[in-house]
mmCIF file of C-alpha atoms in Angstrom:
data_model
loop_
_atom_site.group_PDB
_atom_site.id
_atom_site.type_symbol
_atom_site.label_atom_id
_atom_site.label_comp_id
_atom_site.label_asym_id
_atom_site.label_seq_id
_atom_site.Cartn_x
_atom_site.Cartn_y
_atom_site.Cartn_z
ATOM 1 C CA UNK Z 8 17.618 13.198 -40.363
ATOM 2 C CA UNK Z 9 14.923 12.599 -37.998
ATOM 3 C CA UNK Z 10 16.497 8.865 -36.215
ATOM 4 C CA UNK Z 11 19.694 10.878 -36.204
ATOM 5 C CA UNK Z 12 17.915 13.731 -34.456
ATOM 6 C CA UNK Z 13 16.257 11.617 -31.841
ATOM 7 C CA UNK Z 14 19.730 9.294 -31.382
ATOM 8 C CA UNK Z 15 21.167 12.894 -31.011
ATOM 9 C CA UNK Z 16 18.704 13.849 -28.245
ATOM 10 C CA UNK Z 17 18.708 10.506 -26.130
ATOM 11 C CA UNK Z 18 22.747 11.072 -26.080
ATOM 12 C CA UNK Z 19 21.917 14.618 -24.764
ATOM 13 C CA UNK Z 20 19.596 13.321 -21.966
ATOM 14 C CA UNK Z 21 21.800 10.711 -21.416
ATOM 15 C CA UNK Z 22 24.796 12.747 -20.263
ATOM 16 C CA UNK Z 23 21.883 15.212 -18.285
ATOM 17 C CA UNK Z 24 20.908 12.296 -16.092
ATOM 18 C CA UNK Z 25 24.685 11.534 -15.252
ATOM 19 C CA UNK Z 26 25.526 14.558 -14.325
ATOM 20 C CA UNK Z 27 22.597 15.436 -12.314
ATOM 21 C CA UNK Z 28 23.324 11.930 -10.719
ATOM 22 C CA UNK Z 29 26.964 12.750 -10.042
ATOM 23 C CA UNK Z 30 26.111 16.058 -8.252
ATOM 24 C CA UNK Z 31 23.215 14.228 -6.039
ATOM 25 C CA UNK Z 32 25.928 11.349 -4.991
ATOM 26 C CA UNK Z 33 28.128 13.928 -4.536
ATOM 27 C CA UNK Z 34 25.662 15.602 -2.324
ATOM 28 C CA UNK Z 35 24.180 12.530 -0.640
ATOM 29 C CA UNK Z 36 26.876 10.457 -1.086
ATOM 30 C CA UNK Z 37 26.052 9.350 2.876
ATOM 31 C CA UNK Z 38 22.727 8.066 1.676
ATOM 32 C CA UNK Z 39 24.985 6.327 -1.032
ATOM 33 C CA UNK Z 40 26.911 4.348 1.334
ATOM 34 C CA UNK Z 41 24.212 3.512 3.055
ATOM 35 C CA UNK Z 42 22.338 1.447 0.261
ATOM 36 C CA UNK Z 43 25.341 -0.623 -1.020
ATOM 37 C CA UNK Z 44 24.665 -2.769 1.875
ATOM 38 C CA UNK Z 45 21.269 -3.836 0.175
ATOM 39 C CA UNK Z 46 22.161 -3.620 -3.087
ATOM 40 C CA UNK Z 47 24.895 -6.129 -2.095
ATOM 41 C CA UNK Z 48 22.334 -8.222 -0.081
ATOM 42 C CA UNK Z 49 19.639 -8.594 -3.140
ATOM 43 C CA UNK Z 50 22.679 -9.297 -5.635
ATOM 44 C CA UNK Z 51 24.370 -12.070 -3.453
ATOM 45 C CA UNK Z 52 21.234 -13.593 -2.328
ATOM 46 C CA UNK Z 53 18.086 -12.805 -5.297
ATOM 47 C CA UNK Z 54 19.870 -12.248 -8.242
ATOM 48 C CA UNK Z 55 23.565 -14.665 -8.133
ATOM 49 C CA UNK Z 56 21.250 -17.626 -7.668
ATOM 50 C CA UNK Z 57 18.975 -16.945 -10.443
ATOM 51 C CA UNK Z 58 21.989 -18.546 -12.451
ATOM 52 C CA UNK Z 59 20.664 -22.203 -10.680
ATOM 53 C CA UNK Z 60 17.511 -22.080 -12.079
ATOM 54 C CA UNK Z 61 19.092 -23.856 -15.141
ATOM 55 C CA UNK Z 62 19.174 -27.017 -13.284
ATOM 56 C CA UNK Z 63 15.568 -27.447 -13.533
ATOM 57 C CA UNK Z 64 16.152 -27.714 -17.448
ATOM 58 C CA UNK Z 65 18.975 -30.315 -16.306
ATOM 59 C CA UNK Z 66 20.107 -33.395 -15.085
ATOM 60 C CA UNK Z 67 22.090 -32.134 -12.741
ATOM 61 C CA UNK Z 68 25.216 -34.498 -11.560
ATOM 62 C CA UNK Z 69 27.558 -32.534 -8.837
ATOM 63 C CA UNK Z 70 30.738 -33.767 -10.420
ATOM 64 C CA UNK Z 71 29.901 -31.916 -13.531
ATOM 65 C CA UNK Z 72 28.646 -29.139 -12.342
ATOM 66 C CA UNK Z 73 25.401 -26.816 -14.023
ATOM 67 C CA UNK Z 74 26.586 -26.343 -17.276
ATOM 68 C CA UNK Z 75 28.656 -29.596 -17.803
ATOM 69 C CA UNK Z 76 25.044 -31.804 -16.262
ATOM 70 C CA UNK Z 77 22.978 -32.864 -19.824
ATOM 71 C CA UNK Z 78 20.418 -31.003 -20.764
ATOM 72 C CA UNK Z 79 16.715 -32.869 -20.178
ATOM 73 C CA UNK Z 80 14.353 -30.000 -21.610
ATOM 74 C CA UNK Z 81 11.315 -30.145 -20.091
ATOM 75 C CA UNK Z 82 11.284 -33.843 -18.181
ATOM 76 C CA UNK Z 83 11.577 -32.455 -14.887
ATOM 77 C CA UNK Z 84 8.201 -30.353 -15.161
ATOM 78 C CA UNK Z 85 6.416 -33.111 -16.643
ATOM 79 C CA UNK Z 86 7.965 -35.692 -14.306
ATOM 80 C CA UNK Z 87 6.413 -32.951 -11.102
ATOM 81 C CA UNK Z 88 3.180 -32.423 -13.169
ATOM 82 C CA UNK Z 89 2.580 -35.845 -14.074
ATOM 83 C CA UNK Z 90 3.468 -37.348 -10.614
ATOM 84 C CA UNK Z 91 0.639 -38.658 -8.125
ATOM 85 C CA UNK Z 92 2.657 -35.857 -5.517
ATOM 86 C CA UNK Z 93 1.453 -33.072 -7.529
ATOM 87 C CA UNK Z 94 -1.828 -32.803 -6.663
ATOM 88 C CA UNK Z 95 -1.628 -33.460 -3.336
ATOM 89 C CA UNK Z 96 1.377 -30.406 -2.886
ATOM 90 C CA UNK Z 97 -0.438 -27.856 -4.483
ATOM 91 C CA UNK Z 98 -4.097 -28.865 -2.918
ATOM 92 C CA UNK Z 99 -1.732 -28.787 0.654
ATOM 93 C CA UNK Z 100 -0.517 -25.386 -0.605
ATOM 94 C CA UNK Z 101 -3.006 -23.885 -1.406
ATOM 95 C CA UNK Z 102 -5.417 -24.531 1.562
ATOM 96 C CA UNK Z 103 -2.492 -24.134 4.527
ATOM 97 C CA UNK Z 104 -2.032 -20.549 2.463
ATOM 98 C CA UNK Z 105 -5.605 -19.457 2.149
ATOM 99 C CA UNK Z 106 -6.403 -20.337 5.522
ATOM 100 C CA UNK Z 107 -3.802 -18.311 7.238
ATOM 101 C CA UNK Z 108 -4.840 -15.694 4.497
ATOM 102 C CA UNK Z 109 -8.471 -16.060 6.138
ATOM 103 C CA UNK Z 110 -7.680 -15.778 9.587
ATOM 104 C CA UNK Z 111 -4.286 -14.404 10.224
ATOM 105 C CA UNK Z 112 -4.631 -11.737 8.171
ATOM 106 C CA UNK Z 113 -7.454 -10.500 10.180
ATOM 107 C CA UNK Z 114 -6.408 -11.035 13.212
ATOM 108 C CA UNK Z 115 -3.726 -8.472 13.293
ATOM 109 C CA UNK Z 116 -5.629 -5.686 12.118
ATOM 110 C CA UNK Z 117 -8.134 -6.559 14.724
ATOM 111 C CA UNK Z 118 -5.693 -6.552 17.573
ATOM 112 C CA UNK Z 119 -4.417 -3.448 16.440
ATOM 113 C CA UNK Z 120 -7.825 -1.930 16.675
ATOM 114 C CA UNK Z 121 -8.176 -3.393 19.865
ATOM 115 C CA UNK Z 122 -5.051 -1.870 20.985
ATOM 116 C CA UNK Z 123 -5.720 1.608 19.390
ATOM 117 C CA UNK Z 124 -9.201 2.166 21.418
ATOM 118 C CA UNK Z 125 -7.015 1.219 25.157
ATOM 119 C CA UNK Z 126 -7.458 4.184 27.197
ATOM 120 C CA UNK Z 127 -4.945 2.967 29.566
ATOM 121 C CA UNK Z 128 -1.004 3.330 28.089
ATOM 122 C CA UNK Z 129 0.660 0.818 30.423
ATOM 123 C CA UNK Z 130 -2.180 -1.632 29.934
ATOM 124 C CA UNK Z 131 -1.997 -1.140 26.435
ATOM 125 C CA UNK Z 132 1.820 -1.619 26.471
ATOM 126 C CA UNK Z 133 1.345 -4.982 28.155
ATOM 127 C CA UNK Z 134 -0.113 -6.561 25.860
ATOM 128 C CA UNK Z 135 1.778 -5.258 23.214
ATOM 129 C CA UNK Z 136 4.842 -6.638 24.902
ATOM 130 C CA UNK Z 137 3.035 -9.823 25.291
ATOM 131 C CA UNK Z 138 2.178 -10.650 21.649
ATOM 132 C CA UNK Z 139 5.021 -9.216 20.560
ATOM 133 C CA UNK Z 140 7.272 -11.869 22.484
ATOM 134 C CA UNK Z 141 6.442 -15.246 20.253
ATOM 135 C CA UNK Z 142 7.630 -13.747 17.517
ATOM 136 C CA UNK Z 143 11.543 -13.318 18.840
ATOM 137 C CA UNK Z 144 11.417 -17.093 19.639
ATOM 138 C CA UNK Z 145 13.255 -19.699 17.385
ATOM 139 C CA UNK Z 146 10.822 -21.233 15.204
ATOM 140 C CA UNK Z 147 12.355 -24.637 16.319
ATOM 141 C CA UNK Z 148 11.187 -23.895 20.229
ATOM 142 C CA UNK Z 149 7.548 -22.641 19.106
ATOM 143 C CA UNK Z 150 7.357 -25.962 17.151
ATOM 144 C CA UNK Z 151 8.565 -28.143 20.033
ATOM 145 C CA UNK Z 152 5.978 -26.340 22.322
ATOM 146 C CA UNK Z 153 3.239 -27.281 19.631
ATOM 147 C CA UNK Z 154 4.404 -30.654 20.025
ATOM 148 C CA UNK Z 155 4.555 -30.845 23.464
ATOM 149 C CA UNK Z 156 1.124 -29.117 23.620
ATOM 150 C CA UNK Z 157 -0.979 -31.358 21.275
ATOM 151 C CA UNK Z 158 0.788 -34.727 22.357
ATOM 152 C CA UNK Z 159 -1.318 -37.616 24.150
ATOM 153 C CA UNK Z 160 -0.228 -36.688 27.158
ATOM 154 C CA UNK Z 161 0.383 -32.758 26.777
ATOM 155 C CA UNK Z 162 -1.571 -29.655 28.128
ATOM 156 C CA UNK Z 163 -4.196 -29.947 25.560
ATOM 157 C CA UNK Z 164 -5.762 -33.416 26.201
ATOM 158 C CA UNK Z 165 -4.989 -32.844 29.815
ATOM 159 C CA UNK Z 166 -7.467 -30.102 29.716
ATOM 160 C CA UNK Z 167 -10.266 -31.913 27.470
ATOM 161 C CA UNK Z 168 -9.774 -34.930 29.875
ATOM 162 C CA UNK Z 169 -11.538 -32.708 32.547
ATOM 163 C CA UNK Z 170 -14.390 -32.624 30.014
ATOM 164 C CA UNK Z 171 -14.503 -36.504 29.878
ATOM 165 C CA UNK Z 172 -13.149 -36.383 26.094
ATOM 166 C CA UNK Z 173 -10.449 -39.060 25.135
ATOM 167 C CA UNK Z 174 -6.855 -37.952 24.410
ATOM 168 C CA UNK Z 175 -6.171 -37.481 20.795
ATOM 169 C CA UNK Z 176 -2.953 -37.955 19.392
ATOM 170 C CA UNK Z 177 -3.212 -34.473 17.455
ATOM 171 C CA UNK Z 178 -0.044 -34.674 15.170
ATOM 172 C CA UNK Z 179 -0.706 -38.417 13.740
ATOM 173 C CA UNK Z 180 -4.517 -37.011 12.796
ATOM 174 C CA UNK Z 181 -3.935 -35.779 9.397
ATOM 175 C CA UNK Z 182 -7.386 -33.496 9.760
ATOM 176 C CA UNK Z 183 -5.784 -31.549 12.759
ATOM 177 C CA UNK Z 184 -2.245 -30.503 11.014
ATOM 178 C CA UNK Z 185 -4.217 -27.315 9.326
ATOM 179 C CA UNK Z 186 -6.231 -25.682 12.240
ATOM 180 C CA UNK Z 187 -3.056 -26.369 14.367
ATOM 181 C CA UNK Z 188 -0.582 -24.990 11.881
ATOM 182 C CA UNK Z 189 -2.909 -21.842 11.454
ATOM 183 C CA UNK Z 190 -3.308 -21.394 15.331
ATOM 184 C CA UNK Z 191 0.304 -21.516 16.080
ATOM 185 C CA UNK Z 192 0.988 -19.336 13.774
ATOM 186 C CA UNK Z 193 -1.343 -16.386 14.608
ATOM 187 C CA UNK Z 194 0.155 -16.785 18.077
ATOM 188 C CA UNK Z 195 3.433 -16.772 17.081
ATOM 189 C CA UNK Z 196 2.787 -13.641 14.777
ATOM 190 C CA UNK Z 197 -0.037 -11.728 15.184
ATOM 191 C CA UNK Z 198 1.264 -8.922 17.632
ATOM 192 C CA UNK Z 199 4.381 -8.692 14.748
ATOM 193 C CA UNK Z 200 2.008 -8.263 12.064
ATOM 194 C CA UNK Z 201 -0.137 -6.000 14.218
ATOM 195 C CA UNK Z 202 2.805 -3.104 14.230
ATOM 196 C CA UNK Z 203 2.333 -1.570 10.803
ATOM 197 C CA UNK Z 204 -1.270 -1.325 11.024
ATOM 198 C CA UNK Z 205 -0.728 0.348 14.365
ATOM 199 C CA UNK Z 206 1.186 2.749 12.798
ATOM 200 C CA UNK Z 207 -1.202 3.289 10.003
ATOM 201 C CA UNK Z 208 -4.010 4.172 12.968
ATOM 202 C CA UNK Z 209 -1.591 6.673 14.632
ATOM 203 C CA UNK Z 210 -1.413 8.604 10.933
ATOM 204 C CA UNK Z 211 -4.654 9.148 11.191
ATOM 205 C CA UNK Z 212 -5.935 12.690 11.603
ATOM 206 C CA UNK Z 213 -7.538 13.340 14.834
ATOM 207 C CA UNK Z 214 -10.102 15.805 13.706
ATOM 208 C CA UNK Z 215 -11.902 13.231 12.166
ATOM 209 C CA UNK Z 216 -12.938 11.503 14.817
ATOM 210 C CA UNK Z 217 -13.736 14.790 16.314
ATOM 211 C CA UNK Z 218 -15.801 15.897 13.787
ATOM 212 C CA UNK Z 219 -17.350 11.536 14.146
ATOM 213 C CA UNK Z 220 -17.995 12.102 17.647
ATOM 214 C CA UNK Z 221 -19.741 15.763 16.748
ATOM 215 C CA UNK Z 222 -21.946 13.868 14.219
ATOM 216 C CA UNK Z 223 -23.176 11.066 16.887
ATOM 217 C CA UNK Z 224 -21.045 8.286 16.087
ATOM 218 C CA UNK Z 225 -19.731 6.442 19.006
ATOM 219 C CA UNK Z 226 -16.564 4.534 19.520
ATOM 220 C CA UNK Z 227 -17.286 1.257 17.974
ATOM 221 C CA UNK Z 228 -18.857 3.433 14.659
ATOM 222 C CA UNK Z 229 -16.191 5.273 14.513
ATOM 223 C CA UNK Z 230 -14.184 2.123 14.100
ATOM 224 C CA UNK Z 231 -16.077 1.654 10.605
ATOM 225 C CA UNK Z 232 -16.135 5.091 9.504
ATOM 226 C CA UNK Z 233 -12.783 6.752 10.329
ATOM 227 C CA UNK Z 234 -10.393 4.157 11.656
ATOM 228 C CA UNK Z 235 -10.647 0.695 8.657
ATOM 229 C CA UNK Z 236 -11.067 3.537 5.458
ATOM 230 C CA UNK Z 237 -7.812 5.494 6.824
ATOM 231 C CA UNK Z 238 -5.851 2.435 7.117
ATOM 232 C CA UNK Z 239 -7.254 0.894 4.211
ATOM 233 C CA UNK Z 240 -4.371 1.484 1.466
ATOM 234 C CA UNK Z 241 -2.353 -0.176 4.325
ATOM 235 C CA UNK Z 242 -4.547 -2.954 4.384
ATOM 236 C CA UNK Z 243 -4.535 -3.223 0.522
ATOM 237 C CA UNK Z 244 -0.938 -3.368 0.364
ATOM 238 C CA UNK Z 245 -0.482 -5.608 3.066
ATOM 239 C CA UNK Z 246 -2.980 -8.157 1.622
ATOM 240 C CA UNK Z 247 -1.574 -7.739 -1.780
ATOM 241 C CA UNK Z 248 2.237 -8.876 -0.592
ATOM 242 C CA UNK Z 249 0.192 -11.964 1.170
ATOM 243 C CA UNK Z 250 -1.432 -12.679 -2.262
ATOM 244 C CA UNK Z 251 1.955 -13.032 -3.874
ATOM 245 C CA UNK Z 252 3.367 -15.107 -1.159
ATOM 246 C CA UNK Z 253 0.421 -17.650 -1.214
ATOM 247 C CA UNK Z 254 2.805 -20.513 -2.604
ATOM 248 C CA UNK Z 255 5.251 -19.455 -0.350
ATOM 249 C CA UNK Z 256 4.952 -21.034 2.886
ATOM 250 C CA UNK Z 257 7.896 -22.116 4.362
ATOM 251 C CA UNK Z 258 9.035 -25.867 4.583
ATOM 252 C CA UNK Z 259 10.688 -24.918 8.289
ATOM 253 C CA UNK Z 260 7.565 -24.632 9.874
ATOM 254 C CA UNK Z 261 6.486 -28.180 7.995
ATOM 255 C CA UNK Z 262 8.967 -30.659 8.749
ATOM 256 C CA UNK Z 263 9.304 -29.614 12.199
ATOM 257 C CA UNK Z 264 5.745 -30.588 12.653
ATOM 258 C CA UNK Z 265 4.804 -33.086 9.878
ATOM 259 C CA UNK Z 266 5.586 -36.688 9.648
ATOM 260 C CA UNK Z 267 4.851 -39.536 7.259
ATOM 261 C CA UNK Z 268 1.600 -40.107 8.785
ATOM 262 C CA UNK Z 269 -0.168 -36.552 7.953
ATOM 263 C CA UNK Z 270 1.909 -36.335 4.751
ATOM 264 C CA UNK Z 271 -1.811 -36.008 3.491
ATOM 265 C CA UNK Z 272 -2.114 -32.752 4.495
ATOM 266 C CA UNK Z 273 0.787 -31.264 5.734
ATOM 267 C CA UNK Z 274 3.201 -32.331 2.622
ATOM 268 C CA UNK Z 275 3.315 -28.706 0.912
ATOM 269 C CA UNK Z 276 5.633 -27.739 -2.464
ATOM 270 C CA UNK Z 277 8.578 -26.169 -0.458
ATOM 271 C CA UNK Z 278 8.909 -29.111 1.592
ATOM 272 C CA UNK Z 279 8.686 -31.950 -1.167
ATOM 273 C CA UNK Z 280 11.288 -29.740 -2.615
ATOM 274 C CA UNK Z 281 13.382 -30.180 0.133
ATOM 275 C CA UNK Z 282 13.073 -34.005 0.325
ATOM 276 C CA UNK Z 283 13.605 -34.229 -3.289
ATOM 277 C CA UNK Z 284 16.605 -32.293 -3.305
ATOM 278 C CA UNK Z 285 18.172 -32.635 0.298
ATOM 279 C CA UNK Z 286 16.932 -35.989 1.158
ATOM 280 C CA UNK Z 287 16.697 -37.642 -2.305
ATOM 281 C CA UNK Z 288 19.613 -35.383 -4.079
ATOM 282 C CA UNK Z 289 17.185 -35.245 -7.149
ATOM 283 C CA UNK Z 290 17.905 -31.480 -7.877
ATOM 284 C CA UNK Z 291 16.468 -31.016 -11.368
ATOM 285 C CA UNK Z 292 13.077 -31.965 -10.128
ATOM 286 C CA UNK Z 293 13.574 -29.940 -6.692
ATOM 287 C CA UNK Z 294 14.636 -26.951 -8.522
ATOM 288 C CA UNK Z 295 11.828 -27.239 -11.565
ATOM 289 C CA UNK Z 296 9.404 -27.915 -9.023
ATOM 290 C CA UNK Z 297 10.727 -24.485 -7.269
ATOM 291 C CA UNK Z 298 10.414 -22.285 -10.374
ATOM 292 C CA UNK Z 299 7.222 -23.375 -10.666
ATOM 293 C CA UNK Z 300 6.199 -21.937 -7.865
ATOM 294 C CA UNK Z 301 8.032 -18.544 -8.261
ATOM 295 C CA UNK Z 302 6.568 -18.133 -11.458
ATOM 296 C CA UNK Z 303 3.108 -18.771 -9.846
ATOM 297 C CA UNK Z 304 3.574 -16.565 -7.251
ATOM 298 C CA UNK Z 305 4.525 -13.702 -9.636
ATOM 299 C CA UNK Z 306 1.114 -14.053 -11.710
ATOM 300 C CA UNK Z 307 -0.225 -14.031 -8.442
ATOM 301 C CA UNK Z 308 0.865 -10.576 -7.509
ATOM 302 C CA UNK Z 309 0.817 -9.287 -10.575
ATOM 303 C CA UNK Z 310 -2.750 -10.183 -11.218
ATOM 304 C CA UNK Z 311 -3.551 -8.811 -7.698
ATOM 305 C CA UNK Z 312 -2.004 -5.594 -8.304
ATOM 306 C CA UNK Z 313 -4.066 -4.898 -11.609
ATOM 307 C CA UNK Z 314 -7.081 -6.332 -9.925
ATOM 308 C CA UNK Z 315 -6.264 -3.599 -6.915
ATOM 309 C CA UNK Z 316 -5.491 -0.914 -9.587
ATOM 310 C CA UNK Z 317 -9.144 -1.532 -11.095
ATOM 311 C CA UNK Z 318 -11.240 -1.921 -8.129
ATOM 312 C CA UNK Z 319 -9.560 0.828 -6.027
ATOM 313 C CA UNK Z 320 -7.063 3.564 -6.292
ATOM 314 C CA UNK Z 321 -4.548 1.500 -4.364
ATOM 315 C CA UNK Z 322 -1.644 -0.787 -5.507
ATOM 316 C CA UNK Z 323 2.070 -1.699 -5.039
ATOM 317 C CA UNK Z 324 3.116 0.107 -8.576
#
């Protein structure tokens, strides 16, 4: 009596939810139309190609297709794993993504707190303009300015030669790839990245730092004691999405730069994935070797989001 009670009851709440869902689409069925477009876009493009991940568990021959390829269980993992590329992807990875982690992240909240204490508006504009501008430009022109830049004969060794330093081919020494990498890419991005947290300092309420300035605390105390704890949940969330990206850098970025010579340091996962699979046509081992790195950045963010949850009131869920 009781399981045919409860079945009874979810039936019941059930047919509640649809009809209180048919009234609100009929209501906001605007707002409706509006969100196929994404729902589309996250179908088509995250969740269709989900279906490919069963190449990794194959060896995977065009003219058969996915399901016709033979099955190889495991071999592609342990042929990544066991390879002398492993460790040197994953070191590569790891300190390409912690170091823009340690100083790009930074840098755009400090810009924005630069920008927020600018008494003058077009001044302030100016520069906002100004950072703001590297990010609209193709990724392939900021890399062929970096290249032009660091050459032995660009504008970087031009300007050390005034300091009687040698010219440095900076792209063929495999200690340089990082700090440039990292560099380029907080110019590139930081005045992008600085938006949100502009935003964030806008929400705050003013009477606080009316009732700061009443208590003694000046402008750059202020900073500390109104302005970083109101935008901290922004901060929180923003660093947490970084967290779970960490073995996602991009192999654009990479192979625009990189070349056999600083394979060293520059070689990262997403681009040995794309020499194994574009260059080499091994797709099994591209495609394990690319779950592997999903799955790791989804312990990642989930294991930063209880961490958050724990520590501080904050989190993405």
């Amino acid at each position: 009596m009781k399981s045919a009670a409860t079945t009874k009851d979810l039936q019941v709440g059930q047919r509640t939810f649809l009809q209180r869902l048919g009234r609100d689409m009929q209501r906001n069925y605007s707002l409706y139309l509006l969100v196929i477009p994404v729902i589309l876009f996250y179908v088509l493009f995250h969740y269709k190609p989900m279906y490919g991940l069963i190449i990794a568990f194959k060896r995977f021959n065009p003219s058969l297709g996915i399901l016709g390829s033979p099955w190889v269980g495991l071999a592609n993992f342990k042929q990544f794993f066991g390879g002398f590329h492993f460790a040197r992807v994953l070191r590569n990875t790891l300190i390409i993504s912690f170091s823009n982690l340690i100083f790009s992240f930074p840098a755009a909240i400090i810009l924005a707190l630069l920008l927020s204490e600018i008494k003058s508006k077009i001044f302030a504009k100016t520069v906002q303009t100004i950072t703001y501008m590297p990010h609209f430009i193709s990724l392939v022109v900021v890399c062929g300015m970096v290249v032009d830049f660091v050459s032995y004969d660009g504008v970087i060794n031009k300007i050390t030669a005034l300091f009687g330093m040698e010219p440095v081919a900076f792209l063929q020494n495999p200690g340089a790839f990082v700090p440039i990498y990292v560099i380029s890419g907080i110019w590139q991005e930081v005045g992008w990245s600085s938006i949100i947290y502009l935003a964030a300092i806008t929400g705050i309420n003013s009477e606080l730092y009316e009732a700061a300035t009443i208590d003694g605390a000046g402008r750059f105390r202020q900073v500390f004691a109104v302005t970083l704890p109101g935008i901290a949940p922004t901060i929180v969330i923003m660093l947490l999405l970084s967290i779970g990206n960490i073995m996602s850098l991009g192999y654009e970025k990479i192979i625009l730069l990189y070349n056999p010579m600083i394979y060293e340091t520059s070689d990262i996962i997403s681009s040995y994935v794309y020499r194994e699979g574009l260059e080499n046509f091994n797709f099994g081992l591209s495609t394990a070797v690319g779950l592997f790195n999903s799955v790791i950045n989804f312990i990642l963010v989930i294991g930063a989001n209880k961490l958050s949850r724990v520590i501080g009131d904050t989190s993405l869920w």
